[in-house]
Amino acid sequence: MTLVGGIRGVDENETLQAERPDQPRRGNPGPTMAMRTFFTPPFASLPVDLYAKIEDGAATRHRNAVTVHPHSTVSTSTYFGRFPASYWQRWTAAAEVTVRANVSGAGIVRVMASDSRGGARTLHTERVAGRTTETQVCWTVDIGKFVDGGAIWLELITEADSLQVADVAWFVPAPPRSRPTSAVLCTHNRPDDCLNTLRALAADPVAMSALSAVYVVDQGDDTVESRESFESVRRMFGGLLHYRRQRNLGGAGGFTRGLHETLADDEIAANALFMDDDILLEPDTVVRMTTFANSSVEPIVVGSQMLQLLHPYRIHVSAEHARFTTIEPGLAVDGGLDRADLTEELQERRVDADYNAWWCCLLPSEIVRDAGYPIPMFFQWDDVEFGYRIRGRGHATVTLPGAAVWHADFDWKDEDSWVRYFTLRNALIIDALHGDFDGTASAKVFLRWAAECLVSMRYAQAEVLIAAVEDFLAGPDVLRDGDASTLARIARIRAPHAETARHKPSQVPGLPGASRPIAKAGPHPARRRLVLAKRLVWHLLGRVGGSASISSGDAHWWHVGLFETAVVTDASQESVSVRRVDRDELRRIGAKVLRTALRLHREGDGARGAWHAGHRSLTSRENWTRLFQLDETNASKE
């Protein structure tokens, strides 16, 4: 073993291996794999420059290896190619990281690092000269100068010859704890997506070595087990896959079922790793999250970042916070990335998250047993509520750069639907539980939302918002059935309204193409409240007319409200809806909106107290056992 410029070279006969977290440690365990460096993505549709960049010349990139051609430079200073040293220094006791690779040919390998401002520095340079066979090289570098930010990566440079580098992996000292980790996939009528995610996971033996179980909780009627390929996929897991069917309790109920079974033994410390069914999975995310969680000085929630499925080079946000009263989840924290192009911009500065969404998120048992289980609110904001609850109990959430999945772009999801009920009701609940709830302020937000719906002829949406406020005011009993009946009730509220129907863009009933020209929106109004009031008066007096086609991006209430009939494109770009002014509905629903806002103003504080009083019961293991209709003594034996 040699020491060169602060870099500890490791002899080739030293053992470096990924340790199974469900195996007991014997003696002095060796280093544990923290991440791997790949040179191409797991799916051909994804951007290769998220993994390795050709800075100069030419290179041939494969998943596990790269050949750098003469007079060329390849860098792994990329989203998936960098070791997030700042996060490791802040949250773990690891003082160093060891990088190992197999090399042949000739060239220069540099271990590089950045600081919180993005400035690069060289940690080590190794010249590889004339190796005709593959040889393992290994260096250990200090991670003690990264508190505010920065990462570590490799730079590969050639001169007259080619250089081949393969099987790059990063190792940290053995974690202080080794919890078994269960992956939990919640699915509802997406069997093919779910099977694709399972295949991606099972095809990576190193990722699978980080898991002790995989739970698939199927809440749909188009089931995963109905697919012909299900049994072959099940066999890929060698007995680790546990398939559960249950009634639809939403994302909260699906994920919590897997958590419930993972934590069935009160004596065992374990991790539950939630994953959506419709993601594209980078399997190394499992390795990165589990090793980081087990290496942390204290138990923490570890979340992955979300990359956009339709724009796969773009991140959603790098770390999230929410504003409760104004109902704004998924906001980037100060200094974080927001919809950034990751082939051009990387997160150098370390930032702290308030919570992490459950597209891929690891929950340690110690935190769940201290703070309670998720709240059974079916859909939306359940992850936000859990994140702020554990934060209030002193537990941190870390959104780990380089750990990511691709998930459907939120901007392309149509929220003019039943979704808004859960958005408003659940935000009110969370504000009451964890925020500075004020009934008057919430009533003003509700009034604005409802008025904007009415002026843009979304009468069903306004009625859905009324139901959301009424259910919040009713208190925690509305969640008694785990929200199992709520979706059908909201569907019944929406059904009578014609604007909820979806049509093919080429076949809009009663409106020939020439009668609905495209109408572009003007600038945003400077005096929004005044314009909102004026549009409402115009609708009540019948002073709007004409018809138009309006794009999804232009479908602002103040623009749609200029027309008597508007054909509006859905955010999904798959269909259109037809909105028409209905003065009778405007009067009827408008009066109901005013009554509901007055109730929220008067009764909001009482509802806040009721939610506080009922919260502990809602989030107990016993309540979830009841909702799953399980016998606790047999629940873990299914």
XYZ file of C-alpha atoms in Angstrom:
638
model
C 0.000 0.000 0.000
C 1.404 3.423 -0.945
C 0.571 6.980 -0.004
C 0.885 9.562 -2.770
C -0.136 13.190 -2.256
C -2.883 12.319 0.194
C -4.193 9.540 -2.059
C -4.046 6.078 -0.565
C -3.347 3.458 -3.225
C -4.978 0.125 -2.393
C -3.226 -3.106 -3.260
C -5.038 -5.290 -5.759
C -5.360 -8.133 -3.239
C -7.489 -6.009 -0.874
C -11.165 -6.982 -0.907
C -13.713 -4.376 -1.986
C -17.231 -5.673 -2.401
C -20.874 -4.716 -2.174
C -22.198 -6.048 1.105
C -25.679 -7.541 1.390
C -27.462 -5.377 3.985
C -29.471 -8.331 5.295
C -26.367 -10.319 6.183
C -24.846 -10.041 9.694
C -21.351 -8.623 9.888
C -18.517 -10.831 11.032
C -15.156 -9.470 12.118
C -14.001 -6.278 10.417
C -16.112 -5.779 7.272
C -14.498 -4.250 4.222
C -15.534 -1.130 2.328
C -19.070 -0.987 0.922
C -20.102 0.115 -2.544
C -21.608 3.612 -2.561
C -22.163 3.987 -6.319
C -20.994 2.932 -9.750
C -19.968 5.094 -12.679
C -21.684 4.116 -15.906
C -20.991 5.573 -19.329
C -24.415 5.092 -20.921
C -27.949 4.958 -19.462
C -29.944 1.760 -18.858
C -32.399 2.673 -21.649
C -31.457 3.828 -25.149
C -34.054 6.617 -25.053
C -32.200 8.475 -22.294
C -29.438 11.086 -22.770
C -25.953 9.594 -22.708
C -24.442 12.916 -21.585
C -26.063 12.460 -18.166
C -23.437 9.727 -17.639
C -20.212 10.716 -19.421
C -19.252 13.577 -21.718
C -16.769 13.578 -24.568
C -14.997 16.875 -23.949
C -12.611 16.540 -26.884
C -11.954 14.049 -29.674
C -13.862 10.766 -29.774
C -14.804 7.866 -27.531
C -16.890 4.716 -27.659
C -19.236 4.487 -24.698
C -20.839 1.358 -23.282
C -22.827 0.842 -20.083
C -19.909 -0.379 -17.954
C -16.934 0.758 -20.026
C -15.551 3.475 -22.263
C -12.796 3.457 -24.875
C -11.184 6.872 -25.170
C -9.659 7.197 -28.625
C -6.300 8.916 -29.199
C -6.039 12.654 -28.492
C -9.388 12.734 -26.644
C -10.852 13.620 -23.263
C -13.832 12.069 -21.472
C -15.239 13.438 -18.226
C -17.681 11.915 -15.747
C -18.482 15.344 -14.318
C -22.080 14.568 -15.163
C -25.291 14.078 -13.243
C -24.828 10.329 -12.689
C -21.037 10.340 -12.940
C -20.194 12.418 -9.870
C -19.746 11.235 -6.291
C -21.725 13.747 -4.108
C -18.901 14.361 -1.643
C -20.566 17.319 0.078
C -23.559 15.232 1.121
C -21.347 12.408 2.330
C -19.260 14.760 4.448
C -22.321 16.480 5.947
C -24.484 13.469 6.762
C -22.096 10.540 7.327
C -18.932 9.795 9.271
C -17.099 8.627 6.139
C -13.767 10.440 5.857
C -12.718 9.030 2.500
C -13.966 7.376 -0.653
C -12.144 4.763 -2.698
C -12.572 4.634 -6.464
C -11.683 1.471 -8.317
C -11.544 0.805 -12.057
C -10.188 -1.687 -14.547
C -7.937 -0.039 -17.137
C -5.921 -0.999 -20.200
C -4.139 0.890 -22.957
C -2.393 4.186 -22.270
C -3.467 7.576 -21.027
C -4.026 9.740 -17.968
C -6.667 9.238 -15.306
C -7.409 12.188 -13.057
C -9.520 12.251 -9.937
C -11.145 15.683 -9.986
C -13.229 17.658 -7.503
C -15.314 20.829 -7.378
C -16.287 23.285 -4.670
C -19.600 24.989 -3.885
C -18.954 27.565 -6.614
C -18.149 24.980 -9.258
C -14.409 25.580 -9.370
C -12.504 22.420 -10.353
C -9.345 21.077 -8.732
C -7.219 17.973 -9.286
C -7.036 15.472 -6.416
C -4.814 12.928 -8.132
C -3.240 12.158 -11.516
C -2.234 8.672 -12.626
C -0.469 7.916 -15.900
C -1.413 4.536 -17.381
C 1.329 3.414 -19.767
C 1.114 0.641 -22.347
C -1.063 -1.865 -20.472
C -1.993 -4.598 -22.898
C -4.228 -6.431 -20.432
C -6.879 -5.096 -18.106
C -5.450 -4.057 -14.728
C -7.248 -2.860 -11.618
C -6.315 0.579 -10.291
C -7.549 1.936 -7.009
C -7.217 5.234 -5.122
C -8.607 6.579 -1.885
C -9.302 10.303 -1.604
C -10.213 12.477 1.341
C -13.744 13.947 1.465
C -13.026 16.454 4.224
C -13.225 19.706 2.220
C -16.756 19.710 0.809
C -19.079 21.006 3.550
C -20.775 23.733 1.493
C -20.757 21.854 -1.783
C -18.820 20.017 -4.437
C -18.411 16.562 -5.950
C -15.703 14.178 -7.183
C -15.382 12.620 -10.642
C -12.950 11.129 -13.163
C -11.302 12.716 -16.166
C -9.800 10.414 -18.822
C -7.210 11.835 -21.238
C -5.337 10.190 -24.094
C -2.382 11.160 -26.238
C -1.164 8.849 -29.038
C -2.908 5.687 -27.801
C -6.375 4.574 -26.728
C -7.413 4.057 -23.097
C -10.067 1.618 -21.923
C -11.707 2.108 -18.522
C -14.335 -0.278 -17.139
C -16.198 -1.301 -13.999
C -15.754 1.972 -12.141
C -17.096 1.791 -8.585
C -16.864 3.983 -5.493
C -16.522 2.531 -1.997
C -16.884 3.975 1.480
C -15.940 2.524 4.861
C -18.370 -0.046 6.199
C -21.582 1.716 7.334
C -22.307 1.892 11.070
C -25.595 0.062 10.513
C -26.796 -2.532 8.034
C -30.568 -2.551 7.824
C -32.413 -4.878 5.449
C -34.150 -2.825 2.762
C -37.488 -3.648 1.157
C -38.436 -2.030 -2.146
C -42.149 -1.178 -2.251
C -43.943 -0.578 -5.561
C -47.515 0.695 -5.472
C -49.466 0.125 -8.686
C -52.969 0.816 -9.988
C -53.949 -0.297 -13.502
C -50.417 0.104 -14.866
C -49.358 -3.547 -15.022
C -47.013 -3.189 -17.987
C -45.239 -0.165 -16.491
C -44.881 -2.002 -13.188
C -43.435 -5.083 -14.867
C -40.941 -2.947 -16.793
C -39.747 -1.363 -13.535
C -39.416 -4.792 -11.922
C -37.411 -6.087 -14.885
C -35.020 -3.125 -14.709
C -34.466 -3.786 -11.025
C -34.065 -7.565 -11.296
C -31.628 -7.248 -14.217
C -29.049 -5.519 -12.006
C -27.495 -8.001 -9.530
C -25.669 -5.294 -7.587
C -28.868 -3.308 -7.047
C -30.650 -6.499 -6.034
C -27.890 -7.274 -3.522
C -28.955 -4.138 -1.646
C -32.493 -5.512 -1.141
C -33.905 -8.152 1.170
C -37.463 -8.068 -0.253
C -39.566 -6.483 -2.995
C -43.263 -5.789 -2.357
C -45.690 -5.102 -5.195
C -48.971 -3.749 -3.864
C -51.589 -3.969 -6.635
C -54.756 -1.913 -6.093
C -56.182 -2.062 -9.602
C -58.572 -4.254 -11.539
C -56.187 -4.555 -14.496
C -53.708 -6.505 -12.427
C -50.004 -7.201 -12.738
C -50.569 -10.918 -12.161
C -52.935 -11.043 -15.145
C -50.012 -10.527 -17.523
C -48.501 -13.615 -19.099
C -44.969 -12.448 -18.226
C -45.667 -12.008 -14.512
C -44.481 -15.450 -13.447
C -41.239 -15.152 -15.397
C -40.595 -11.771 -13.787
C -41.391 -13.212 -10.370
C -38.804 -15.948 -10.949
C -36.166 -13.308 -11.703
C -36.346 -12.278 -8.043
C -35.587 -15.711 -6.669
C -38.202 -15.622 -3.933
C -37.727 -11.967 -2.919
C -40.896 -10.739 -4.663
C -44.065 -10.520 -2.548
C -47.249 -9.699 -4.478
C -50.207 -8.194 -2.595
C -53.711 -7.377 -3.810
C -55.956 -4.942 -1.949
C -58.747 -2.424 -2.533
C -57.702 0.956 -3.887
C -56.459 3.098 -0.998
C -54.444 5.401 -3.234
C -50.723 5.973 -3.152
C -50.744 6.380 0.621
C -52.437 3.016 1.102
C -50.325 1.182 -1.451
C -46.984 2.359 -0.112
C -48.017 1.995 3.502
C -49.005 -1.644 2.928
C -45.418 -2.442 1.982
C -44.138 -0.378 4.897
C -46.565 -2.166 7.224
C -45.183 -5.561 6.217
C -41.552 -4.419 6.246
C -41.941 -3.287 9.862
C -44.028 -6.252 11.035
C -41.277 -7.276 13.456
C -40.912 -4.547 16.064
C -37.431 -5.766 16.971
C -35.911 -5.339 13.515
C -34.504 -2.088 12.104
C -35.244 -1.916 8.388
C -35.611 0.446 5.433
C -38.621 0.747 3.148
C -37.748 2.100 -0.302
C -40.882 3.454 -2.023
C -40.944 3.463 -5.851
C -43.676 4.498 -8.272
C -44.787 1.876 -10.765
C -44.445 4.043 -13.895
C -40.893 5.306 -13.485
C -37.844 4.591 -15.587
C -35.380 3.290 -13.035
C -31.647 3.820 -12.913
C -30.896 0.689 -10.839
C -27.801 2.212 -9.243
C -30.142 4.627 -7.478
C -31.018 1.719 -5.159
C -27.341 1.192 -4.320
C -26.692 4.894 -3.772
C -29.704 5.473 -1.528
C -29.350 2.374 0.634
C -25.622 2.782 1.291
C -26.055 6.475 2.045
C -28.954 5.815 4.434
C -27.071 3.079 6.276
C -23.955 5.266 6.465
C -25.678 8.307 7.974
C -24.667 9.347 11.470
C -28.324 9.373 12.522
C -31.402 7.892 10.804
C -32.530 10.100 7.923
C -35.042 9.879 5.097
C -33.159 9.605 1.807
C -34.971 10.703 -1.319
C -34.093 10.472 -4.986
C -34.488 13.320 -7.410
C -37.024 13.294 -10.233
C -35.984 13.676 -13.852
C -38.692 14.425 -16.387
C -39.757 11.478 -18.508
C -40.693 13.476 -21.609
C -37.639 15.734 -21.267
C -35.183 13.260 -19.737
C -32.245 15.674 -19.490
C -34.254 17.992 -17.217
C -34.682 17.792 -13.436
C -37.941 18.619 -11.646
C -36.296 20.330 -8.661
C -33.161 19.301 -6.766
C -34.717 19.614 -3.288
C -38.271 20.564 -2.318
C -40.258 22.650 0.088
C -43.941 23.617 0.148
C -46.114 26.582 1.030
C -49.262 25.340 2.704
C -51.698 28.252 2.787
C -51.111 29.231 -0.832
C -51.085 25.533 -1.826
C -47.724 25.368 -3.549
C -45.918 22.010 -3.244
C -42.788 20.987 -5.107
C -40.992 24.321 -4.845
C -37.217 24.363 -5.181
C -35.404 25.312 -1.984
C -33.197 28.386 -2.007
C -30.104 27.593 -4.069
C -31.609 24.461 -5.600
C -32.091 23.632 -9.258
C -35.521 24.183 -10.803
C -36.325 22.546 -14.173
C -32.635 22.793 -15.071
C -31.024 21.080 -18.060
C -28.630 18.659 -16.357
C -26.417 18.358 -19.404
C -25.560 22.036 -18.926
C -25.994 22.745 -15.198
C -25.111 20.665 -12.132
C -25.864 21.104 -8.433
C -22.627 22.238 -6.778
C -24.022 23.871 -3.657
C -25.344 21.524 -0.977
C -28.974 22.274 -0.122
C -31.380 20.893 2.480
C -34.809 19.517 1.568
C -37.937 19.944 3.697
C -39.400 16.694 2.328
C -39.052 14.274 -0.571
C -41.830 12.981 -2.801
C -42.438 9.253 -3.025
C -41.529 8.589 -6.660
C -38.441 7.035 -4.985
C -37.860 7.588 -1.285
C -36.300 5.549 1.539
C -37.834 5.551 5.036
C -35.881 4.056 7.972
C -37.868 2.129 10.567
C -36.557 4.222 13.472
C -38.190 7.336 12.017
C -41.491 5.626 11.209
C -41.759 4.126 14.693
C -41.076 7.532 16.214
C -43.301 9.673 13.993
C -46.038 7.230 12.964
C -47.187 5.887 9.619
C -48.343 7.980 6.636
C -51.738 9.644 6.870
C -54.461 7.828 4.836
C -55.366 10.679 2.494
C -55.361 8.600 -0.724
C -53.556 10.939 -3.115
C -51.418 14.090 -3.142
C -49.658 15.796 -0.244
C -49.408 12.556 1.777
C -45.645 12.595 1.206
C -45.539 16.302 2.078
C -47.414 15.689 5.328
C -45.092 12.857 6.345
C -42.011 14.904 5.469
C -43.038 17.881 7.563
C -44.208 15.662 10.403
C -40.850 13.939 10.742
C -39.078 17.267 10.298
C -41.061 18.543 13.275
C -39.742 15.609 15.294
C -36.135 16.428 14.486
C -35.525 13.992 11.607
C -33.896 15.214 8.414
C -34.705 14.450 4.792
C -31.815 14.369 2.320
C -32.510 14.512 -1.411
C -29.369 12.871 -2.790
C -27.898 14.195 -6.055
C -27.113 11.451 -8.560
C -29.871 9.245 -7.158
C -32.788 9.659 -9.548
C -35.638 8.142 -11.505
C -37.482 9.397 -14.552
C -41.132 10.213 -13.857
C -43.944 11.707 -15.957
C -43.610 15.490 -16.318
C -46.027 17.232 -13.975
C -46.580 20.026 -16.501
C -48.152 17.472 -18.841
C -50.637 16.160 -16.296
C -54.164 17.508 -16.485
C -55.178 18.898 -13.090
C -58.586 20.088 -14.311
C -60.033 16.935 -12.782
C -60.728 15.124 -9.513
C -57.094 15.785 -8.576
C -57.912 19.305 -7.413
C -60.148 17.988 -4.655
C -57.210 16.225 -3.013
C -54.885 19.141 -3.698
C -57.065 21.608 -1.780
C -58.412 19.358 0.967
C -55.043 17.826 1.793
C -53.241 21.165 1.728
C -55.772 22.490 4.245
C -55.213 19.430 6.444
C -51.427 19.825 6.362
C -51.617 23.541 7.018
C -53.808 22.768 10.023
C -51.392 20.101 11.282
C -48.007 21.635 10.523
C -48.450 25.217 9.387
C -49.655 28.587 10.641
C -53.238 27.853 9.671
C -55.550 30.847 9.480
C -59.164 30.303 8.443
C -59.501 33.760 6.954
C -56.370 33.438 4.819
C -57.427 29.983 3.619
C -60.910 31.256 2.806
C -59.384 33.955 0.594
C -57.317 31.378 -1.295
C -60.381 29.163 -1.744
C -62.446 32.121 -2.984
C -59.794 33.036 -5.543
C -59.447 29.460 -6.803
C -63.216 29.003 -7.059
C -63.777 32.373 -8.761
C -61.099 31.576 -11.334
C -62.850 28.270 -12.032
C -66.200 29.983 -12.505
C -64.894 32.693 -14.819
C -63.152 30.072 -16.974
C -66.359 27.947 -17.145
C -65.004 25.070 -15.040
C -68.150 24.653 -12.989
C -67.400 21.053 -12.040
C -64.027 22.127 -10.723
C -65.610 24.792 -8.532
C -67.967 22.196 -7.051
C -65.026 19.886 -6.390
C -63.276 22.677 -4.474
C -66.403 23.234 -2.394
C -66.451 19.532 -1.497
C -62.781 19.740 -0.502
C -63.424 22.550 1.976
C -66.544 20.880 3.354
C -64.621 17.663 3.975
C -61.774 19.492 5.674
C -64.282 21.162 7.988
C -65.883 17.766 8.729
C -62.653 16.680 10.444
C -60.671 13.427 10.529
C -63.695 11.143 10.230
C -63.617 11.790 6.453
C -60.513 9.584 6.355
C -62.108 6.805 8.372
C -62.277 4.527 5.324
C -58.819 5.538 4.060
C -60.463 7.667 1.359
C -61.573 4.473 -0.395
C -64.968 5.954 -1.339
C -63.875 9.522 -2.046
C -62.836 9.165 -5.672
C -66.225 7.769 -6.708
C -68.009 10.571 -4.857
C -65.945 13.250 -6.606
C -66.631 11.559 -9.942
C -70.375 11.835 -9.237
C -69.997 15.554 -8.515
C -68.207 16.112 -11.816
C -70.329 13.885 -14.026
C -73.284 16.267 -14.760
C -71.020 19.011 -16.123
C -70.457 18.958 -19.882
C -67.005 20.561 -19.708
C -65.593 17.433 -18.042
C -66.056 15.417 -21.252
C -62.967 14.876 -23.407
C -63.102 15.034 -27.215
C -60.772 14.308 -30.076
C -59.363 17.629 -31.347
C -60.680 16.892 -34.846
C -64.176 15.924 -33.687
C -65.658 18.571 -31.392
C -69.459 18.195 -31.388
C -71.418 21.195 -32.674
C -68.344 23.268 -33.457
C -66.928 23.083 -37.000
C -63.267 23.960 -37.302
C -63.792 27.378 -38.882
C -65.929 28.494 -35.926
C -63.113 28.093 -33.386
C -59.968 29.891 -34.521
C -56.907 29.807 -32.277
C -56.904 32.712 -29.823
C -53.559 33.655 -28.308
C -53.505 35.059 -24.796
C -52.371 38.575 -24.108
C -50.141 39.617 -21.195
C -51.001 38.733 -17.617
C -53.276 41.371 -16.060
C -51.558 43.748 -13.668
C -54.663 44.085 -11.441
C -55.781 40.481 -11.203
C -58.557 40.892 -8.632
C -60.150 43.731 -10.552
C -60.023 41.779 -13.813
C -61.442 38.695 -12.082
C -64.384 40.682 -10.742
C -64.982 42.278 -14.140
C -64.998 38.915 -15.950
C -67.514 37.519 -13.449
C -69.819 40.512 -13.989
C -69.556 40.106 -17.766
C -70.559 36.445 -17.468
C -73.513 37.233 -15.201
C -74.737 39.952 -17.578
C -74.169 37.917 -20.737
C -71.597 40.316 -22.161
C -69.202 37.720 -23.577
C -69.537 36.010 -26.930
C -67.778 34.133 -29.673
C -65.840 30.896 -29.638
C -62.155 30.066 -29.836
C -59.598 27.329 -29.581
C -57.186 27.921 -26.721
C -53.937 26.078 -26.170
C -53.121 24.531 -22.810
C -50.388 27.094 -22.226
C -52.793 29.973 -22.893
C -55.727 28.606 -20.865
C -55.546 31.262 -18.150
C -58.840 32.142 -16.501
C -58.564 35.767 -17.639
C -58.179 34.657 -21.285
C -60.706 31.809 -21.417
C -63.230 34.066 -19.696
C -63.326 36.402 -22.730
C -65.356 33.891 -24.763
C -68.816 32.375 -24.560
C -67.456 29.050 -25.817
C -63.857 27.884 -25.489
C -62.296 24.676 -26.829
C -59.334 24.126 -24.515
C -56.456 21.706 -25.024
C -55.696 19.380 -22.114
C -52.243 19.587 -20.549
C -51.660 15.998 -21.737
C -52.019 17.191 -25.368
C -54.279 14.190 -26.025
C -57.748 15.780 -26.161
C -59.796 18.945 -25.778
C -62.700 20.040 -23.598
C -65.533 22.402 -24.466
C -66.410 25.102 -21.964
C -69.557 27.213 -22.297
C -70.893 30.036 -20.175
C -73.865 28.905 -18.070
C -75.291 31.811 -16.081
C -77.644 29.637 -14.046
C -74.778 27.421 -12.914
C -72.632 30.474 -12.242
C -75.265 31.910 -9.899
C -75.987 28.607 -8.152
C -72.396 27.550 -7.609
C -71.226 31.099 -6.908
C -73.665 31.403 -4.005
C -72.473 28.060 -2.653
C -68.850 29.204 -2.923
C -69.603 32.282 -0.822
C -71.358 30.221 1.859
C -68.471 27.737 1.968
C -65.855 30.496 2.246
C -67.780 31.991 5.169
C -67.844 28.591 6.868
C -64.089 28.183 6.403
C -63.536 31.623 7.923
C -65.756 30.854 10.933
C -65.126 27.144 11.499
C -61.519 26.756 10.386
C -59.942 27.015 13.830
C -62.290 24.362 15.207
C -61.433 22.039 12.329
C -57.738 22.608 13.007
C -58.182 21.401 16.566
C -60.105 18.332 15.405
C -57.365 17.359 12.943
C -54.724 17.729 15.649
C -56.758 15.569 18.003
C -57.328 12.814 15.435
C -53.924 12.799 13.777
C -52.195 10.262 15.990
C -54.996 7.742 15.583
C -55.062 8.157 11.794
C -51.325 7.500 11.476
C -51.109 4.528 13.831
C -50.154 1.027 12.742
C -53.421 -0.199 14.247
C -55.472 2.074 11.989
C -53.658 0.851 8.898
C -54.096 -2.775 9.969
C -57.837 -2.074 10.123
C -57.831 -0.346 6.711
C -55.945 -3.252 5.146
C -58.541 -5.568 6.695
C -55.747 -7.651 8.167
C -55.404 -9.705 11.285
C -52.228 -8.224 12.827
C -51.090 -11.615 14.080
C -51.127 -12.987 10.528
C -50.371 -9.824 8.541
C -46.692 -10.609 8.059
C -47.371 -14.194 6.983
C -49.349 -13.533 3.802
